[in-house]
Amino acid sequence: MTQSTSVVVGKVWEIPPGERKIVVPFRGRAGIGVFNVGGSFYAVRNICPHKHGPLCTGELSGRVDTDAPPSSQGAFISLEGLGEIVRCPWHQWPFEIATGRCLVAPEVRVATYPVKIRGDDVVVEYEE
Amino acid sequence: MSQIGATPITAPGWTADPKDGLAIVDCDVHHNFRHPEQLLPYLSTFYQEHFLDQGLHLGRFPNIPIRTNRVDLKGRQKKTDSQANKDDGGDPRDFNFSLDFLQEEHLDRWNVDIALLTGPPPFYGYSGLPDPDWAAALCRAFNDWTIEHWLDKDQRVVNAILISPSDPAQAVAEINRLADRKDTAAVMVPMGTQMPFGNRFYHPIWQACEQHGLPVVSHVGGGDGATRNVPTPVGYPTYYIESRMSRPYAASAHATSLICEGVFEKFPNLKFALIEAQQLWAVSVMWHLDTDWKALRDQTPWLKRLPSEYFRDHIRIGSQPMHEPEKPEQIHQMLDMLHAEETLIYCSDFPHFDWNDPVTVLPKLSADFHHRIFAGNALDMLRL
């Protein structure tokens, strides 16, 4: 039988938009990163599925995309969602903070946990 | 012997447990100056003026993304570097500016027993400098700066002295100048050249190396995206990732040239490592050379054995960047084809983005096999 556990990881003002807090330990020694992306909070496991690097300590970036090579007429290279992607500091693999999805390897995901705001508290939940 | 993986992660906690009894010799550890002006005291007055007037002359292939380094180390340098100050403008790509930083972030963290210093990225390009005297002066200055700031302080740290192969006479003089130092463990040359390394032009350098028992370590650069040489055999690519894929061409050409020109017949105790150029190319070179040599031997009759035998006896392959194949078992197949227990030497490439830590770089191996790759082959090669 699964049981939901809530952990208060901090106060909302500790993590303004664009910032994060590394919380250790959290279901293991590596902990989680709790991110504020434009006012929405997300929690991501702090172990990169690639080589176990400290994923949540990496730089934030966005999604770069285009429909065709730049030699094609009218091709436009877009950069969207700046701040919604975290790149592992070890080898630069990019992950979507909201979903844990790896942008360069669709079958690879990092665990994420629901985050709720209760009053001033940032609360991370997990099932066990 | 030491543990590996004791505290390998820069964030708190990790999942890998330490392992006992495994030695690690890391044959590619990049050290760097914070500012090139730090080399000024080690240059003659003439070359100080040369530097102040013209700069290093070390151009870079301009399309290398800025994130070519361990960004997790970026903020940590200042904490541990006693020379750091708040407004420094050091190269944001490279953070290994001091011995104490290297100790804390790499040697202690991963329990590295021996680290071979291989210098900063700009110096990969000095074979492409148009002025061979400036190239030689820069090498001397960098070697002297390394001696003063990195050596004699930690027995784990040994040096691959920099020489410019574009003037063999000056290269030999520099080898002779530093060969008596006990921390001189190898001689470093860039892989990008005007001629492949088997050419007789270079033989005086290899002769000096053999006389002093020093192996040659050739690192990519100077021809694959670092400076003036054409980065691929078919011209200039558009993107950095393309020039990275051309590295095996350079390594293959050098290995083939060294074997076919009879360098290892002339210098039977010479060891020659080719690092940061991947690994699979070496399988192809050994196989294809043997096949062709059976038909074409009359052109190189001084070769008394199969080319692959010279390869396995004399040429060493850096383990970084290690392939990450589709199926995990393919790594074991590649190690078998490479004769990795003879040819492969562990290289971390610390602190660059494509580095390989010593714990996750390869799957679990037998203790003997692990020892050959992570220590034994390098201990046999380096002058320690």
Short mmCIF file of C-alpha atoms in Angstrom, two decimals:
data_model
loop_
_atom_site.label_atom_id
_atom_site.label_comp_id
_atom_site.label_asym_id
_atom_site.label_seq_id
_atom_site.Cartn_x
_atom_site.Cartn_y
_atom_site.Cartn_z
CA MET A 1 0.00 0.00 0.00
CA THR A 2 1.44 3.34 -1.00
CA GLN A 3 1.58 6.18 1.45
CA SER A 4 2.06 9.82 0.62
CA THR A 5 4.70 11.72 2.58
CA SER A 6 5.06 15.49 2.69
CA VAL A 7 8.34 17.24 3.44
CA VAL A 8 8.63 20.96 4.14
CA VAL A 9 11.80 21.96 2.30
CA GLY A 10 11.79 25.70 2.97
CA LYS A 11 9.96 29.01 2.76
CA VAL A 12 8.79 30.40 -0.57
CA TRP A 13 11.02 33.48 -0.29
CA GLU A 14 14.08 31.27 -0.17
CA ILE A 15 13.52 30.31 -3.81
CA PRO A 16 12.58 33.32 -5.96
CA PRO A 17 11.86 32.86 -9.68
CA GLY A 18 14.92 31.60 -11.54
CA GLU A 19 16.45 30.21 -8.36
CA ARG A 20 16.70 26.78 -6.82
CA LYS A 21 17.45 25.12 -3.50
CA ILE A 22 19.32 21.86 -3.15
CA VAL A 23 17.74 19.78 -0.40
CA VAL A 24 19.74 16.95 1.12
CA PRO A 25 19.15 14.30 2.10
CA PHE A 26 15.93 13.47 0.33
CA ARG A 27 15.24 9.80 -0.35
CA GLY A 28 19.00 9.25 -0.61
CA ARG A 29 22.17 11.20 -0.08
CA ALA A 30 22.14 13.10 -3.34
CA GLY A 31 18.91 14.95 -2.52
CA ILE A 32 16.71 17.01 -4.80
CA GLY A 33 16.74 20.39 -6.45
CA VAL A 34 13.64 22.51 -5.80
CA PHE A 35 13.26 25.01 -8.64
CA ASN A 36 11.12 28.11 -9.03
CA VAL A 37 10.49 28.45 -12.76
CA GLY A 38 8.56 31.65 -13.36
CA GLY A 39 6.53 31.24 -10.18
CA SER A 40 5.91 27.49 -10.51
CA PHE A 41 7.76 25.14 -8.21
CA TYR A 42 9.26 21.79 -9.23
CA ALA A 43 11.40 19.19 -7.49
CA VAL A 44 13.95 17.09 -9.41
CA ARG A 45 16.16 14.28 -8.17
CA ASN A 46 19.77 15.47 -7.98
CA ILE A 47 21.34 12.54 -9.81
CA CYS A 48 21.82 12.67 -13.56
CA PRO A 49 20.72 9.39 -15.19
CA HIS A 50 23.76 9.60 -17.50
CA LYS A 51 26.78 9.40 -15.16
CA HIS A 52 25.29 10.24 -11.76
CA GLY A 53 26.47 13.83 -11.83
CA PRO A 54 24.90 16.51 -9.59
CA LEU A 55 22.24 17.43 -12.14
CA CYS A 56 20.40 20.12 -10.18
CA THR A 57 23.53 22.22 -9.65
CA GLY A 58 23.88 22.86 -13.39
CA GLU A 59 23.14 25.92 -15.46
CA LEU A 60 19.66 26.81 -16.69
CA SER A 61 18.95 27.07 -20.38
CA GLY A 62 16.10 26.75 -22.89
CA ARG A 63 14.85 24.78 -25.87
CA VAL A 64 16.59 25.45 -29.17
CA ASP A 65 14.66 24.28 -32.21
CA THR A 66 14.23 24.75 -35.93
CA ASP A 67 12.27 23.11 -38.73
CA ALA A 68 15.08 22.85 -41.23
CA PRO A 69 18.81 23.38 -41.69
CA PRO A 70 19.79 27.05 -41.81
CA SER A 71 20.63 26.69 -45.50
CA SER A 72 16.91 26.23 -46.19
CA GLN A 73 15.01 29.30 -47.28
CA GLY A 74 13.33 30.97 -44.33
CA ALA A 75 14.59 28.57 -41.70
CA PHE A 76 14.44 30.17 -38.28
CA ILE A 77 16.19 28.94 -35.16
CA SER A 78 14.11 29.52 -32.07
CA LEU A 79 15.16 29.68 -28.45
CA GLU A 80 12.23 29.34 -26.08
CA GLY A 81 11.60 28.55 -22.45
CA LEU A 82 14.80 30.05 -21.08
CA GLY A 83 15.07 28.93 -17.48
CA GLU A 84 12.91 25.84 -17.95
CA ILE A 85 15.82 23.51 -18.69
CA VAL A 86 18.65 22.45 -16.39
CA ARG A 87 21.88 21.09 -17.89
CA CYS A 88 23.95 18.64 -15.88
CA PRO A 89 27.27 20.31 -15.01
CA TRP A 90 29.25 17.19 -15.76
CA HIS A 91 28.42 16.52 -19.42
CA GLN A 92 25.75 19.09 -20.33
CA TRP A 93 22.78 16.78 -20.83
CA PRO A 94 19.63 19.01 -20.80
CA PHE A 95 16.52 18.10 -18.76
CA GLU A 96 13.10 19.73 -18.62
CA ILE A 97 12.65 20.78 -15.00
CA ALA A 98 8.85 20.43 -15.04
CA THR A 99 8.77 16.86 -16.35
CA GLY A 100 12.25 15.37 -15.86
CA ARG A 101 12.35 14.60 -19.58
CA CYS A 102 15.79 14.60 -21.21
CA LEU A 103 15.74 16.75 -24.35
CA VAL A 104 18.41 14.75 -26.16
CA ALA A 105 17.32 11.21 -25.18
CA PRO A 106 13.53 10.77 -25.01
CA GLU A 107 13.76 7.45 -23.17
CA VAL A 108 15.76 9.05 -20.36
CA ARG A 109 14.00 10.76 -17.49
CA VAL A 110 15.02 11.95 -14.08
CA ALA A 111 12.58 11.50 -11.19
CA THR A 112 10.42 14.50 -10.28
CA TYR A 113 8.21 15.09 -7.26
CA PRO A 114 5.07 17.20 -6.83
CA VAL A 115 5.60 20.51 -5.02
CA LYS A 116 2.84 22.35 -3.18
CA ILE A 117 2.77 25.72 -1.46
CA ARG A 118 1.05 25.69 1.93
CA GLY A 119 1.04 29.18 3.36
CA ASP A 120 4.71 30.19 3.20
CA ASP A 121 5.97 26.63 3.13
CA VAL A 122 7.34 24.82 0.08
CA VAL A 123 6.24 21.20 0.43
CA VAL A 124 7.54 18.27 -1.61
CA GLU A 125 5.50 15.08 -1.73
CA TYR A 126 6.43 11.52 -2.56
CA GLU A 127 4.79 8.12 -2.45
CA GLU A 128 6.27 5.07 -0.82
CA MET B 1 46.48 1.73 -2.88
CA SER B 2 43.54 3.98 -2.41
CA GLN B 3 39.80 4.08 -2.67
CA ILE B 4 37.92 5.39 -5.62
CA GLY B 5 34.54 6.99 -5.52
CA ALA B 6 34.86 8.01 -1.90
CA THR B 7 33.40 11.47 -2.36
CA PRO B 8 33.03 11.74 -6.10
CA ILE B 9 30.14 14.13 -6.42
CA THR B 10 30.21 17.88 -6.00
CA ALA B 11 26.67 17.88 -4.68
CA PRO B 12 26.22 16.17 -1.34
CA GLY B 13 25.84 12.43 -1.49
CA TRP B 14 26.24 9.89 -4.23
CA THR B 15 25.20 6.37 -5.00
CA ALA B 16 28.51 4.69 -5.80
CA ASP B 17 30.37 3.08 -2.95
CA PRO B 18 34.14 3.36 -2.60
CA LYS B 19 36.21 0.51 -3.97
CA ASP B 20 39.39 -0.66 -2.33
CA GLY B 21 42.72 -1.61 -3.80
CA LEU B 22 42.47 0.08 -7.19
CA ALA B 23 45.22 2.39 -8.38
CA ILE B 24 44.48 5.28 -10.74
CA VAL B 25 46.98 6.92 -13.05
CA ASP B 26 45.37 9.77 -14.97
CA CYS B 27 47.29 10.60 -18.15
CA ASP B 28 45.40 13.77 -19.12
CA VAL B 29 44.96 16.46 -16.47
CA HIS B 30 44.80 19.99 -17.87
CA HIS B 31 46.37 22.72 -15.82
CA ASN B 32 46.25 26.33 -16.79
CA PHE B 33 47.29 29.87 -16.01
CA ARG B 34 44.59 32.31 -14.98
CA HIS B 35 45.99 35.00 -17.27
CA PRO B 36 48.60 34.55 -20.00
CA GLU B 37 50.47 37.50 -18.46
CA GLN B 38 51.57 35.05 -15.76
CA LEU B 39 54.06 33.71 -18.30
CA LEU B 40 55.81 37.08 -18.71
CA PRO B 41 58.43 36.50 -15.98
CA TYR B 42 59.50 33.34 -17.78
CA LEU B 43 60.06 35.00 -21.15
CA SER B 44 63.17 36.87 -22.29
CA THR B 45 62.90 40.64 -22.64
CA PHE B 46 62.59 40.27 -26.39
CA TYR B 47 59.70 37.83 -26.09
CA GLN B 48 58.05 39.84 -23.31
CA GLU B 49 57.84 42.72 -25.80
CA HIS B 50 56.71 40.28 -28.46
CA PHE B 51 53.91 39.10 -26.19
CA LEU B 52 52.85 42.60 -25.12
CA ASP B 53 52.80 43.75 -28.74
CA GLN B 54 51.27 40.73 -30.45
CA GLY B 55 49.69 38.51 -27.83
CA LEU B 56 50.11 34.78 -27.70
CA HIS B 57 49.38 34.17 -31.41
CA LEU B 58 47.36 31.23 -30.14
CA GLY B 59 44.15 31.63 -32.06
CA ARG B 60 41.30 29.29 -31.38
CA PHE B 61 38.87 27.81 -33.79
CA PRO B 62 36.17 30.35 -32.94
CA ASN B 63 33.12 28.08 -32.86
CA ILE B 64 33.75 26.21 -29.62
CA PRO B 65 30.71 26.60 -27.36
CA ILE B 66 31.46 28.38 -24.11
CA ARG B 67 30.13 25.43 -22.11
CA THR B 68 33.19 23.35 -22.86
CA ASN B 69 34.00 22.92 -19.23
CA ARG B 70 32.76 21.63 -15.91
CA VAL B 71 30.42 24.44 -14.90
CA ASP B 72 30.06 22.84 -11.50
CA LEU B 73 33.69 23.79 -10.90
CA LYS B 74 33.25 27.40 -11.95
CA GLY B 75 32.25 28.79 -8.56
CA ARG B 76 34.56 26.52 -6.65
CA GLN B 77 37.84 27.78 -8.04
CA LYS B 78 37.76 30.99 -6.03
CA LYS B 79 37.07 29.20 -2.80
CA THR B 80 40.18 27.11 -3.01
CA ASP B 81 42.55 29.20 -5.08
CA SER B 82 44.75 31.29 -2.85
CA GLN B 83 45.72 33.52 -5.77
CA ALA B 84 42.16 34.30 -6.70
CA ASN B 85 40.67 37.73 -6.45
CA LYS B 86 37.10 38.78 -6.91
CA ASP B 87 37.33 40.63 -10.19
CA ASP B 88 39.55 38.24 -12.06
CA GLY B 89 38.79 37.79 -15.71
CA GLY B 90 40.22 34.33 -16.21
CA ASP B 91 39.16 32.22 -19.13
CA PRO B 92 35.63 31.05 -18.28
CA ARG B 93 36.31 27.77 -20.03
CA ASP B 94 39.08 26.67 -17.73
CA PHE B 95 39.06 26.54 -13.99
CA ASN B 96 42.08 24.50 -13.02
CA PHE B 97 44.38 27.36 -12.13
CA SER B 98 46.14 26.04 -9.04
CA LEU B 99 47.50 22.95 -7.42
CA ASP B 100 45.22 23.20 -4.41
CA PHE B 101 42.19 23.32 -6.68
CA LEU B 102 43.43 20.24 -8.55
CA GLN B 103 44.00 18.43 -5.28
CA GLU B 104 40.60 19.22 -3.83
CA GLU B 105 38.45 18.82 -6.94
CA HIS B 106 40.15 15.92 -8.65
CA LEU B 107 43.05 14.13 -6.95
CA ASP B 108 41.48 13.82 -3.51
CA ARG B 109 37.92 13.50 -4.73
CA TRP B 110 38.61 10.59 -7.06
CA ASN B 111 41.65 9.22 -5.25
CA VAL B 112 43.94 9.69 -8.22
CA ASP B 113 47.38 8.25 -7.44
CA ILE B 114 49.31 9.91 -10.27
CA ALA B 115 48.24 12.79 -12.51
CA LEU B 116 50.06 13.73 -15.70
CA LEU B 117 49.83 17.49 -16.34
CA THR B 118 49.02 18.23 -19.98
CA GLY B 119 48.63 22.00 -20.08
CA PRO B 120 45.91 24.40 -21.21
CA PRO B 121 43.82 24.26 -24.38
CA PRO B 122 45.50 27.20 -26.18
CA PHE B 123 48.79 25.38 -26.10
CA TYR B 124 47.39 22.52 -28.09
CA GLY B 125 47.89 24.81 -31.03
CA TYR B 126 51.52 25.76 -30.83
CA SER B 127 52.52 23.51 -33.70
CA GLY B 128 50.41 25.77 -35.85
CA LEU B 129 52.22 28.93 -34.85
CA PRO B 130 53.89 30.46 -37.87
CA ASP B 131 56.99 31.42 -35.84
CA PRO B 132 58.79 28.34 -34.50
CA ASP B 133 61.01 30.44 -32.24
CA TRP B 134 58.00 31.99 -30.53
CA ALA B 135 56.51 28.52 -30.17
CA ALA B 136 59.69 27.27 -28.50
CA ALA B 137 59.88 30.31 -26.23
CA LEU B 138 56.29 29.81 -25.12
CA CYS B 139 56.95 26.16 -24.35
CA ARG B 140 59.99 27.03 -22.24
CA ALA B 141 58.04 29.70 -20.38
CA PHE B 142 55.11 27.42 -19.73
CA ASN B 143 57.37 24.63 -18.51
CA ASP B 144 59.14 26.98 -16.11
CA TRP B 145 55.84 28.37 -14.84
CA THR B 146 54.61 24.81 -14.28
CA ILE B 147 57.76 23.91 -12.38
CA GLU B 148 57.39 26.89 -10.07
CA HIS B 149 53.67 26.59 -9.37
CA TRP B 150 52.71 22.94 -9.75
CA LEU B 151 55.66 20.61 -9.22
CA ASP B 152 57.72 19.68 -6.17
CA LYS B 153 54.69 20.13 -3.93
CA ASP B 154 52.68 16.93 -4.41
CA GLN B 155 54.24 13.64 -5.37
CA ARG B 156 51.08 12.62 -7.22
CA VAL B 157 51.64 15.34 -9.83
CA VAL B 158 54.05 14.68 -12.69
CA ASN B 159 54.63 16.64 -15.86
CA ALA B 160 54.43 16.11 -19.59
CA ILE B 161 56.88 18.82 -20.65
CA LEU B 162 55.69 20.92 -23.57
CA ILE B 163 57.77 21.13 -26.72
CA SER B 164 57.01 22.49 -30.15
CA PRO B 165 57.76 19.92 -32.84
CA SER B 166 58.01 22.63 -35.49
CA ASP B 167 61.72 23.09 -34.67
CA PRO B 168 63.26 19.75 -33.63
CA ALA B 169 66.58 21.31 -32.56
CA GLN B 170 64.92 23.56 -30.00
CA ALA B 171 62.61 20.74 -28.96
CA VAL B 172 65.59 18.50 -28.24
CA ALA B 173 67.28 21.29 -26.29
CA GLU B 174 64.19 21.70 -24.13
CA ILE B 175 63.96 17.95 -23.50
CA ASN B 176 67.62 17.89 -22.49
CA ARG B 177 67.12 20.91 -20.24
CA LEU B 178 64.32 19.29 -18.22
CA ALA B 179 64.99 15.56 -18.56
CA ASP B 180 66.88 15.32 -15.28
CA ARG B 181 63.93 16.49 -13.22
CA LYS B 182 62.34 13.52 -11.52
CA ASP B 183 58.84 14.93 -12.14
CA THR B 184 59.41 14.99 -15.91
CA ALA B 185 57.43 11.89 -16.85
CA ALA B 186 56.67 12.45 -20.54
CA VAL B 187 57.04 14.84 -23.48
CA MET B 188 53.92 16.47 -24.88
CA VAL B 189 53.26 17.43 -28.49
CA PRO B 190 50.04 18.53 -30.20
CA MET B 191 48.43 16.22 -32.73
CA GLY B 192 47.92 18.92 -35.31
CA THR B 193 51.07 19.17 -37.42
CA GLN B 194 52.39 20.01 -40.86
CA MET B 195 53.67 16.47 -41.37
CA PRO B 196 52.81 13.15 -39.71
CA PHE B 197 55.02 12.17 -36.81
CA GLY B 198 56.81 9.31 -38.56
CA ASN B 199 58.57 11.76 -40.86
CA ARG B 200 62.36 11.84 -40.43
CA PHE B 201 62.13 15.58 -39.71
CA TYR B 202 61.00 14.64 -36.18
CA HIS B 203 63.38 11.76 -35.51
CA PRO B 204 65.86 13.82 -33.44
CA ILE B 205 63.01 14.54 -31.01
CA TRP B 206 62.05 10.88 -30.70
CA GLN B 207 65.71 9.96 -30.30
CA ALA B 208 66.04 12.38 -27.37
CA CYS B 209 62.89 11.00 -25.80
CA GLU B 210 64.14 7.45 -26.07
CA GLN B 211 67.56 8.40 -24.65
CA HIS B 212 65.92 9.84 -21.56
CA GLY B 213 63.32 7.08 -21.26
CA LEU B 214 60.51 9.55 -21.81
CA PRO B 215 57.35 8.61 -23.70
CA VAL B 216 55.72 11.01 -26.12
CA VAL B 217 52.16 12.05 -25.33
CA SER B 218 50.34 13.62 -28.25
CA HIS B 219 47.08 15.35 -27.47
CA VAL B 220 44.49 16.50 -30.00
CA GLY B 221 44.87 20.11 -31.01
CA GLY B 222 46.57 22.26 -33.53
CA GLY B 223 44.77 20.58 -36.36
CA ASP B 224 41.34 19.60 -35.19
CA GLY B 225 39.83 22.82 -34.17
CA ALA B 226 42.47 24.57 -32.12
CA THR B 227 44.34 26.77 -34.52
CA ARG B 228 45.65 27.22 -38.02
CA ASN B 229 45.76 23.75 -39.47
CA VAL B 230 42.82 22.46 -41.46
CA PRO B 231 40.64 20.58 -38.98
CA THR B 232 39.57 17.78 -41.32
CA PRO B 233 41.08 16.11 -44.41
CA VAL B 234 38.25 17.60 -46.48
CA GLY B 235 38.54 21.17 -45.28
CA TYR B 236 36.94 23.45 -42.74
CA PRO B 237 33.72 22.23 -41.11
CA THR B 238 31.02 24.61 -39.94
CA TYR B 239 30.43 23.37 -36.39
CA TYR B 240 32.66 22.41 -33.49
CA ILE B 241 31.14 18.95 -33.21
CA GLU B 242 32.33 18.20 -36.75
CA SER B 243 35.93 18.99 -35.99
CA ARG B 244 35.72 16.70 -32.94
CA MET B 245 34.73 13.83 -35.20
CA SER B 246 37.85 14.35 -37.30
CA ARG B 247 40.22 13.53 -34.45
CA PRO B 248 40.52 9.83 -35.32
CA TYR B 249 41.85 10.81 -38.75
CA ALA B 250 44.73 12.67 -37.14
CA ALA B 251 45.50 9.89 -34.69
CA SER B 252 45.29 7.24 -37.42
CA ALA B 253 47.64 9.19 -39.69
CA HIS B 254 50.23 9.67 -36.94
CA ALA B 255 50.11 6.04 -35.77
CA THR B 256 50.39 4.74 -39.31
CA SER B 257 53.25 7.09 -40.13
CA LEU B 258 55.20 6.19 -36.98
CA ILE B 259 54.90 2.50 -37.80
CA CYS B 260 55.52 2.66 -41.54
CA GLU B 261 58.50 5.02 -41.38
CA GLY B 262 60.20 2.56 -39.06
CA VAL B 263 60.34 4.85 -36.02
CA PHE B 264 59.95 1.88 -33.71
CA GLU B 265 62.68 -0.04 -35.51
CA LYS B 266 65.02 2.93 -35.04
CA PHE B 267 63.89 3.64 -31.47
CA PRO B 268 62.82 0.27 -30.08
CA ASN B 269 62.19 1.59 -26.56
CA LEU B 270 60.02 4.54 -27.58
CA LYS B 271 56.41 4.68 -26.39
CA PHE B 272 53.98 7.05 -28.10
CA ALA B 273 50.54 7.86 -26.69
CA LEU B 274 47.73 9.43 -28.74
CA ILE B 275 45.13 10.91 -26.44
CA GLU B 276 41.67 12.48 -26.64
CA ALA B 277 41.11 11.09 -30.11
CA GLN B 278 38.65 8.27 -29.19
CA GLN B 279 39.58 4.58 -29.40
CA LEU B 280 37.89 2.64 -32.21
CA TRP B 281 40.18 4.13 -34.86
CA ALA B 282 43.02 2.06 -33.41
CA VAL B 283 41.22 -1.20 -34.16
CA SER B 284 40.71 -0.14 -37.73
CA VAL B 285 44.35 0.95 -38.13
CA MET B 286 45.71 -2.32 -36.73
CA TRP B 287 43.44 -4.50 -38.86
CA HIS B 288 43.74 -2.53 -42.09
CA LEU B 289 47.49 -2.03 -41.80
CA ASP B 290 48.08 -5.75 -41.35
CA THR B 291 45.96 -6.58 -44.36
CA ASP B 292 47.56 -4.04 -46.64
CA TRP B 293 51.08 -4.70 -45.42
CA LYS B 294 50.88 -8.29 -46.56
CA ALA B 295 50.51 -7.01 -50.11
CA LEU B 296 52.55 -3.82 -49.91
CA ARG B 297 55.40 -4.82 -47.65
CA ASP B 298 58.07 -4.29 -50.33
CA GLN B 299 57.60 -0.55 -49.99
CA THR B 300 58.51 -0.67 -46.29
CA PRO B 301 60.83 -3.69 -46.00
CA TRP B 302 62.35 -2.39 -42.75
CA LEU B 303 59.22 -3.54 -40.98
CA LYS B 304 60.06 -6.98 -39.63
CA ARG B 305 56.79 -7.68 -37.91
CA LEU B 306 53.10 -7.13 -38.53
CA PRO B 307 52.23 -3.43 -38.18
CA SER B 308 49.76 -4.28 -35.42
CA GLU B 309 52.59 -5.77 -33.38
CA TYR B 310 54.45 -2.46 -33.48
CA PHE B 311 51.21 -0.76 -32.54
CA ARG B 312 50.60 -2.95 -29.51
CA ASP B 313 54.21 -2.67 -28.33
CA HIS B 314 54.67 1.06 -28.78
CA ILE B 315 51.46 3.04 -29.21
CA ARG B 316 49.10 3.84 -26.35
CA ILE B 317 45.54 5.09 -26.64
CA GLY B 318 43.88 7.53 -24.28
CA SER B 319 40.60 6.31 -22.80
CA GLN B 320 38.85 9.63 -23.20
CA PRO B 321 36.40 10.48 -24.65
CA MET B 322 35.21 6.92 -24.13
CA HIS B 323 32.57 5.61 -26.52
CA GLU B 324 29.09 5.11 -25.13
CA PRO B 325 27.81 2.38 -27.47
CA GLU B 326 24.25 1.26 -28.18
CA LYS B 327 24.66 -1.97 -26.24
CA PRO B 328 26.73 -2.12 -23.05
CA GLU B 329 28.42 -5.37 -24.07
CA GLN B 330 29.90 -3.63 -27.11
CA ILE B 331 32.34 -1.87 -24.78
CA HIS B 332 33.76 -5.25 -23.80
CA GLN B 333 34.03 -6.21 -27.48
CA MET B 334 35.89 -3.02 -28.24
CA LEU B 335 38.29 -3.46 -25.33
CA ASP B 336 39.03 -6.95 -26.60
CA MET B 337 39.67 -5.75 -30.17
CA LEU B 338 41.89 -2.95 -28.89
CA HIS B 339 44.03 -5.26 -26.78
CA ALA B 340 43.17 -2.75 -24.09
CA GLU B 341 45.20 -4.61 -21.49
CA GLU B 342 48.25 -3.44 -23.49
CA THR B 343 47.18 -0.27 -25.26
CA LEU B 344 44.60 1.67 -23.27
CA ILE B 345 45.58 4.31 -20.68
CA TYR B 346 43.07 6.05 -18.44
CA CYS B 347 42.64 9.77 -19.15
CA SER B 348 40.14 12.00 -17.36
CA ASP B 349 40.56 15.21 -19.40
CA PHE B 350 39.81 17.11 -16.19
CA PRO B 351 38.23 19.73 -16.18
CA HIS B 352 36.58 19.71 -19.61
CA PHE B 353 32.94 18.98 -20.44
CA ASP B 354 33.70 15.66 -22.12
CA TRP B 355 35.74 14.34 -19.19
CA ASN B 356 35.43 10.77 -17.93
CA ASP B 357 35.51 10.04 -14.23
CA PRO B 358 37.31 6.81 -13.23
CA VAL B 359 34.24 5.16 -11.70
CA THR B 360 31.57 5.28 -14.40
CA VAL B 361 33.72 5.46 -17.55
CA LEU B 362 33.83 1.68 -18.05
CA PRO B 363 31.62 -1.21 -16.94
CA LYS B 364 32.81 -3.57 -14.26
CA LEU B 365 36.02 -5.31 -15.31
CA SER B 366 38.12 -8.04 -13.74
CA ALA B 367 40.63 -6.69 -11.24
CA ASP B 368 43.63 -7.47 -13.45
CA PHE B 369 42.06 -5.92 -16.54
CA HIS B 370 40.99 -2.87 -14.56
CA HIS B 371 44.52 -2.44 -13.24
CA ARG B 372 46.06 -2.56 -16.73
CA ILE B 373 43.79 0.22 -18.04
CA PHE B 374 43.70 2.47 -14.99
CA ALA B 375 47.32 2.12 -13.90
CA GLY B 376 49.51 -0.66 -15.29
CA ASN B 377 49.81 0.47 -18.89
CA ALA B 378 50.58 4.04 -17.82
CA LEU B 379 53.06 2.96 -15.16
CA ASP B 380 54.89 0.95 -17.82
CA MET B 381 54.88 3.92 -20.19
CA LEU B 382 55.62 6.98 -18.03
CA ARG B 383 59.07 7.66 -16.63
CA LEU B 384 58.35 7.60 -12.92
#
